[in-house]
Coordinates of C-alpha atoms and ligand atoms in Angstrom, one line a residue:
M16 CA 19.0 6.4 26.8
T17 CA 17.3 7.4 30.0
L18 CA 14.8 5.0 31.6
N19 CA 12.0 7.3 30.6
E20 CA 13.1 7.2 26.9
I21 CA 13.3 3.4 27.0
A22 CA 9.8 3.1 28.5
K23 CA 8.5 5.4 25.8
K24 CA 10.2 3.5 23.0
M25 CA 8.7 0.2 24.3
C26 CA 5.2 1.7 24.2
A27 CA 5.6 4.1 21.2
K28 CA 2.4 5.0 19.3
G29 CA 1.6 2.2 16.9
K30 CA 3.8 -0.3 18.7
G31 CA 3.6 -2.6 21.7
I32 CA 5.4 -5.4 23.5
L33 CA 5.6 -9.1 22.5
A34 CA 5.5 -11.2 25.7
A35 CA 7.5 -14.3 24.6
D36 CA 8.6 -15.1 28.1
E37 CA 6.7 -18.3 28.7
S38 CA 8.6 -20.4 31.1
T39 CA 9.6 -23.9 30.0
G40 CA 6.5 -25.2 31.8
T41 CA 4.1 -22.7 30.2
I42 CA 5.5 -23.2 26.7
A43 CA 5.1 -27.0 27.3
K44 CA 1.3 -26.4 27.6
R45 CA 1.2 -24.3 24.4
F46 CA 3.3 -26.8 22.4
K47 CA 1.1 -29.7 23.7
N48 CA -2.0 -28.1 22.2
I49 CA -0.3 -28.1 18.8
N50 CA 1.5 -31.5 19.1
V51 CA 5.0 -30.1 19.1
E52 CA 7.7 -31.6 21.3
N53 CA 8.9 -29.2 24.0
I54 CA 12.6 -29.3 23.3
E55 CA 15.1 -26.4 23.2
K56 CA 15.5 -26.6 19.4
N57 CA 11.8 -26.2 18.8
R58 CA 11.5 -23.4 21.3
L59 CA 14.3 -21.5 19.6
N60 CA 12.9 -22.2 16.1
F61 CA 9.5 -20.8 17.0
R62 CA 10.8 -17.7 18.8
Q63 CA 13.5 -16.8 16.3
T64 CA 10.9 -17.1 13.5
L65 CA 8.7 -14.5 15.3
F66 CA 11.7 -12.2 16.1
N67 CA 12.8 -12.2 12.5
S68 CA 9.3 -11.3 11.2
S69 CA 8.8 -8.1 9.1
A70 CA 6.3 -6.8 11.6
M71 CA 9.0 -6.4 14.3
K72 CA 10.3 -3.2 12.8
D73 CA 6.9 -1.4 12.6
F74 CA 4.8 -2.8 15.4
I75 CA 7.0 -4.2 18.2
G76 CA 8.7 -1.9 20.6
G77 CA 10.0 -4.5 23.0
V78 CA 10.2 -8.3 23.5
I79 CA 10.0 -10.0 26.9
L80 CA 12.3 -13.1 27.0
F81 CA 12.7 -16.1 29.3
D82 CA 16.1 -16.9 30.9
E83 CA 16.8 -19.7 28.4
T84 CA 16.0 -17.5 25.3
I85 CA 18.1 -14.5 26.2
R86 CA 21.2 -16.8 26.2
Q87 CA 20.4 -18.4 22.9
K88 CA 22.2 -17.9 19.6
T89 CA 19.9 -18.0 16.6
T90 CA 20.7 -20.3 13.6
L91 CA 20.5 -17.1 11.5
G92 CA 23.8 -15.7 13.0
P93 CA 23.1 -13.1 15.8
S94 CA 22.2 -13.9 19.4
I95 CA 18.5 -13.5 20.3
P96 CA 18.9 -10.1 21.9
E97 CA 21.0 -8.9 18.9
L98 CA 18.3 -10.1 16.5
I99 CA 15.6 -8.1 18.4
S100 CA 17.7 -5.0 18.6
K101 CA 18.5 -5.2 14.9
H102 CA 14.8 -4.9 14.2
G103 CA 14.7 -1.7 16.4
A104 CA 12.9 -3.3 19.4
V105 CA 14.2 -3.4 23.0
P106 CA 15.1 -6.8 24.5
G107 CA 13.6 -7.5 27.9
I108 CA 13.7 -10.3 30.4
K109 CA 11.2 -11.9 32.9
V110 CA 13.0 -12.0 36.2
D111 CA 10.5 -13.3 38.7
K112 CA 10.7 -17.0 39.7
G113 CA 6.9 -17.5 39.6
A114 CA 3.9 -17.3 41.8
K115 CA 4.3 -19.6 44.8
P116 CA 1.8 -20.6 47.5
L117 CA 1.4 -17.8 50.1
A118 CA 1.9 -19.2 53.6
G119 CA -1.0 -18.4 55.8
S120 CA -3.5 -17.9 53.0
N121 CA -5.3 -20.8 51.5
D122 CA -5.1 -20.9 47.7
E123 CA -3.3 -17.6 47.0
T124 CA 0.2 -16.9 45.7
V125 CA 3.0 -14.5 46.2
T126 CA 5.6 -14.0 43.5
E127 CA 9.1 -15.0 44.4
G128 CA 12.6 -14.2 43.0
L129 CA 14.1 -11.3 45.1
D130 CA 17.0 -13.4 46.5
G131 CA 20.0 -12.9 44.3
L132 CA 18.1 -10.6 42.0
R133 CA 20.7 -7.8 42.1
E134 CA 23.4 -10.2 40.7
R135 CA 21.0 -11.7 38.1
L136 CA 20.1 -8.2 36.9
K137 CA 23.7 -7.4 36.2
E138 CA 24.1 -10.5 34.1
Y139 CA 20.9 -9.8 32.1
Y140 CA 22.0 -6.2 31.5
D141 CA 25.3 -7.6 30.1
L142 CA 23.4 -10.0 27.9
G143 CA 21.5 -7.0 26.4
A144 CA 18.3 -6.6 28.4
R145 CA 17.1 -3.0 28.9
F146 CA 13.8 -3.8 30.6
T147 CA 12.4 -6.5 32.9
K148 CA 9.1 -8.0 34.0
W149 CA 7.7 -9.3 37.3
R150 CA 4.2 -10.7 37.4
A151 CA 2.0 -10.8 40.6
V152 CA -1.2 -12.7 40.4
Y153 CA -4.5 -12.1 42.2
K154 CA -7.6 -14.3 42.3
I155 CA -11.1 -13.0 42.6
S156 CA -13.6 -14.9 44.8
D157 CA -15.9 -14.2 47.8
K158 CA -12.8 -14.1 50.0
F159 CA -10.0 -13.2 47.6
P160 CA -7.8 -11.4 47.1
S161 CA -6.9 -11.1 50.7
A162 CA -5.2 -8.0 52.2
Q163 CA -2.3 -10.3 52.8
S164 CA -1.9 -11.1 49.1
I165 CA -2.4 -7.5 48.0
K166 CA 0.2 -6.2 50.4
S167 CA 2.8 -9.0 50.1
N168 CA 2.7 -8.9 46.3
A169 CA 2.9 -5.1 46.1
H170 CA 5.9 -5.1 48.5
A171 CA 7.7 -7.6 46.3
L172 CA 6.9 -5.7 43.1
A173 CA 8.3 -2.5 44.6
R174 CA 11.5 -4.1 45.8
Y175 CA 11.9 -5.7 42.4
A176 CA 11.3 -2.4 40.6
A177 CA 13.8 -0.5 42.8
L178 CA 16.5 -3.1 42.1
V179 CA 15.8 -3.0 38.4
Q180 CA 16.2 0.8 38.2
E181 CA 19.4 0.6 40.2
A182 CA 20.6 -1.8 37.4
K183 CA 19.6 0.9 34.8
M184 CA 16.7 -1.0 33.3
V185 CA 13.0 -0.3 33.1
P186 CA 10.8 -2.4 35.3
I187 CA 7.4 -3.6 33.9
V188 CA 5.2 -3.8 36.9
E189 CA 2.6 -6.5 36.3
P190 CA -0.2 -6.9 38.9
E191 CA -2.6 -9.3 37.1
V192 CA -6.1 -9.7 38.5
L193 CA -7.2 -12.9 36.9
M194 CA -10.3 -13.2 34.7
D195 CA -11.2 -16.6 36.2
G196 CA -14.5 -16.6 38.0
S197 CA -18.2 -15.5 37.8
H198 CA -17.7 -12.0 39.3
D199 CA -19.1 -9.0 37.5
I200 CA -17.2 -6.1 35.9
N201 CA -17.7 -3.9 39.0
K202 CA -16.0 -6.4 41.2
C203 CA -13.0 -6.5 38.8
Y204 CA -13.0 -2.7 38.9
Q205 CA -13.0 -2.6 42.7
V206 CA -10.3 -5.3 43.1
T207 CA -8.1 -3.7 40.5
T208 CA -8.4 -0.3 42.2
N209 CA -7.3 -1.8 45.5
V210 CA -4.4 -3.7 43.9
L211 CA -3.1 -0.6 42.0
N212 CA -3.4 1.6 45.0
E213 CA -1.3 -0.7 47.1
C214 CA 1.3 -1.2 44.3
Y215 CA 1.8 2.6 43.9
N216 CA 2.0 3.1 47.7
E217 CA 4.8 0.6 47.8
L218 CA 6.5 1.9 44.7
E219 CA 6.6 5.3 46.2
M220 CA 7.9 4.0 49.6
H221 CA 10.7 2.3 47.7
K222 CA 11.6 5.5 45.8
V223 CA 10.9 4.1 42.4
D224 CA 11.0 6.7 39.7
L225 CA 7.6 6.2 38.0
K226 CA 8.8 8.0 34.8
G227 CA 11.1 5.0 34.2
T228 CA 8.4 2.3 34.6
V229 CA 5.7 0.6 32.5
L230 CA 2.5 -0.8 34.0
K231 CA 1.2 -4.1 32.7
P232 CA -2.4 -4.4 34.1
N233 CA -5.4 -6.4 33.3
M234 CA -8.4 -4.8 31.5
I235 CA -11.5 -4.2 33.6
T236 CA -13.8 -7.1 32.4
P237 CA -16.4 -9.4 33.9
G238 CA -15.1 -12.8 35.0
S239 CA -14.8 -15.4 32.3
E240 CA -17.8 -17.3 33.8
C241 CA -20.0 -14.2 34.4
K242 CA -23.4 -14.4 32.7
D243 CA -23.5 -10.7 32.0
K244 CA -21.1 -10.1 29.2
S245 CA -19.9 -6.5 28.6
D246 CA -19.3 -5.0 25.2
A247 CA -15.9 -3.6 24.2
K248 CA -17.1 0.0 24.6
Y249 CA -18.1 -0.6 28.2
I250 CA -14.9 -2.5 29.0
A251 CA -13.0 0.5 27.6
I252 CA -14.9 3.1 29.6
K253 CA -14.4 1.1 32.9
T254 CA -10.8 0.3 32.1
L255 CA -9.8 3.9 31.3
D256 CA -11.6 5.3 34.2
C257 CA -9.9 2.8 36.6
L258 CA -6.5 3.7 35.2
K259 CA -7.0 7.5 35.2
K260 CA -8.1 7.3 38.9
N261 CA -5.4 4.9 40.2
V262 CA -2.3 5.2 38.1
P263 CA -0.1 8.3 38.8
S264 CA 0.3 10.5 35.8
D265 CA 4.2 10.1 35.9
V266 CA 3.8 6.6 34.5
P267 CA 4.6 7.0 30.8
G268 CA 3.2 3.7 29.4
I269 CA 0.5 1.2 30.1
A270 CA 0.7 -2.1 28.2
F271 CA -2.1 -4.6 28.8
L272 CA -1.8 -8.4 29.2
S273 CA -4.3 -10.4 27.1
G274 CA -5.0 -12.7 30.0
G275 CA -7.0 -15.4 28.2
Q276 CA -9.0 -13.0 25.9
S277 CA -9.0 -14.3 22.3
E278 CA -6.8 -12.6 19.7
I279 CA -9.7 -10.6 18.2
E280 CA -11.2 -9.6 21.6
S281 CA -7.8 -8.3 22.9
S282 CA -7.4 -6.2 19.7
K283 CA -11.0 -4.9 19.8
N284 CA -10.8 -4.0 23.5
L285 CA -7.5 -2.2 23.2
N286 CA -8.8 -0.3 20.2
E287 CA -11.9 0.9 22.1
I288 CA -9.7 2.0 25.0
N289 CA -7.5 4.0 22.6
K290 CA -10.5 5.6 20.8
I291 CA -11.5 7.3 24.1
N292 CA -8.0 7.7 25.6
D293 CA -7.9 11.3 26.8
S294 CA -5.0 10.7 29.2
N295 CA -1.3 11.3 28.7
F296 CA -0.6 7.6 29.1
L297 CA 0.7 5.7 26.0
I298 CA -1.7 2.8 26.1
T299 CA -0.8 -0.4 24.2
F300 CA -0.4 -4.2 24.3
S301 CA 2.0 -6.6 26.0
Y302 CA 0.4 -9.7 24.7
G303 CA 1.5 -13.3 24.9
R304 CA -1.4 -15.4 23.7
G305 CA -3.1 -12.4 22.1
L306 CA -0.2 -12.1 19.6
Q307 CA 1.0 -15.7 19.3
A308 CA -2.1 -18.0 19.2
S309 CA -2.4 -18.0 15.3
A310 CA 1.3 -18.2 14.8
L311 CA 1.5 -21.2 17.2
K312 CA -1.2 -22.9 15.2
E313 CA 0.8 -22.5 12.0
F314 CA 3.9 -23.7 13.7
G315 CA 1.9 -26.8 14.8
K316 CA 0.9 -27.5 11.2
N317 CA 4.5 -27.3 9.8
Q318 CA 7.4 -26.1 11.9
E319 CA 9.5 -25.4 8.7
N320 CA 6.9 -23.1 7.1
T321 CA 8.5 -19.9 8.2
E322 CA 6.4 -17.9 5.7
N323 CA 3.0 -19.0 7.1
I324 CA 4.1 -18.6 10.7
Q325 CA 5.4 -15.1 10.1
K326 CA 2.3 -14.2 8.1
A327 CA 0.1 -15.1 11.0
F328 CA 2.3 -13.1 13.5
N329 CA 2.7 -10.1 11.2
H330 CA -1.1 -9.9 10.9
R331 CA -1.7 -9.9 14.7
A332 CA 1.1 -7.4 15.3
K333 CA -0.2 -5.1 12.6
M334 CA -3.8 -5.4 14.0
N335 CA -2.6 -4.6 17.5
G336 CA -0.4 -1.8 16.2
L337 CA -3.6 -0.3 14.8
S338 CA -5.5 -0.8 18.1
S339 CA -2.7 1.1 19.9
K340 CA -3.8 4.1 17.8
G341 CA -7.5 3.4 18.0
E342 CA -7.5 2.7 14.2
W343 CA -8.4 -1.0 14.2
S344 CA -11.7 -2.2 12.7
E345 CA -13.3 -5.5 11.9
E346 CA -13.3 -4.6 8.2
L347 CA -9.5 -4.0 8.3
E348 CA -9.1 -7.3 10.2
K349 CA -10.8 -9.1 7.3
E350 CA -9.2 -7.1 4.6
F351 CA -5.6 -7.7 5.8
A352 CA -6.2 -11.3 6.6
A353 CA -7.3 -12.0 3.0
Ligands
13P1156 P1 -1.0 -13.1 28.0 O1 -1.1 -11.9 27.1 O2 -1.1 -14.4 27.3 O3 -1.9 -13.0 29.2 O4 0.5 -13.1 28.6 C1 1.1 -11.9 29.0 C2 2.0 -12.1 30.0 O5 3.2 -11.8 29.9 C3 1.6 -12.6 31.3 O6 2.6 -12.4 32.3

């Protein structure tokens, strides 16, 4: 398959991406909330339960894994990447080494992980990965994000993407403008515009073939502490407008992060965006919390109750599958949950 074909498969209409690439530290926070011990056996059990769900075949085009997970063998027989491929989804891998303090800028980060990346990519390809993820993080405040943070993160994203394509995998380019803060929706629009522009300048400079990439952006929303809430229709208008103006049309797929939105909010917003999507972009989800929150809750109640955990995951995957076609509704949400 060409990189463009892989990117389109990951974001195919009615499907999206499951972001199950929480680092050991991040999954520790999720497990703490549900009183589950953060040990390898439990991490494997939760993840293989999701990856073996019936929803995988119909609604999941790709799964992003963490380094530990891509190396694991399931207790069901196949390895984790084999299990995912068996269900028709593409296995992927998070390759960044996290957002680290940016020297010279108080309180901002730059994502690290370029050293030795070429060698690691070869290993991940051999383990079955066909796409990768790298997440840059930007804060909004009076002073932030600084030009230094926008430029250094874009540069790293572009060098990452170029190496990934050299290794014959599709890079997910994830510049996440955080929701934290009291800023309004226009500020989010402006910052996201600046961030996307710098990213695509650098991607072009590093000769990345945009047809073989997927963008993973934030939606355009007010900050989580902003008093003026926006409805889903307005979020959709602003988000689509920002993407159409700032993402080159060669990019085949755009898969949003949920970024702290609730499960319902993230389905509803994605649905509104797809209802008015008049671009050529395949627009879908690449959710972590937006797909897993209910399933995690069930896992916390009883780790052995595979049926209930899968039921919760199947439901969210189906709902987001509908949203990726603009066919979700609150009525269907209730009907299928019953
Ligand atoms: P959330 O959907 O929980 O924001 O996670 C997506 C992700 O992969 C962040 O990098």
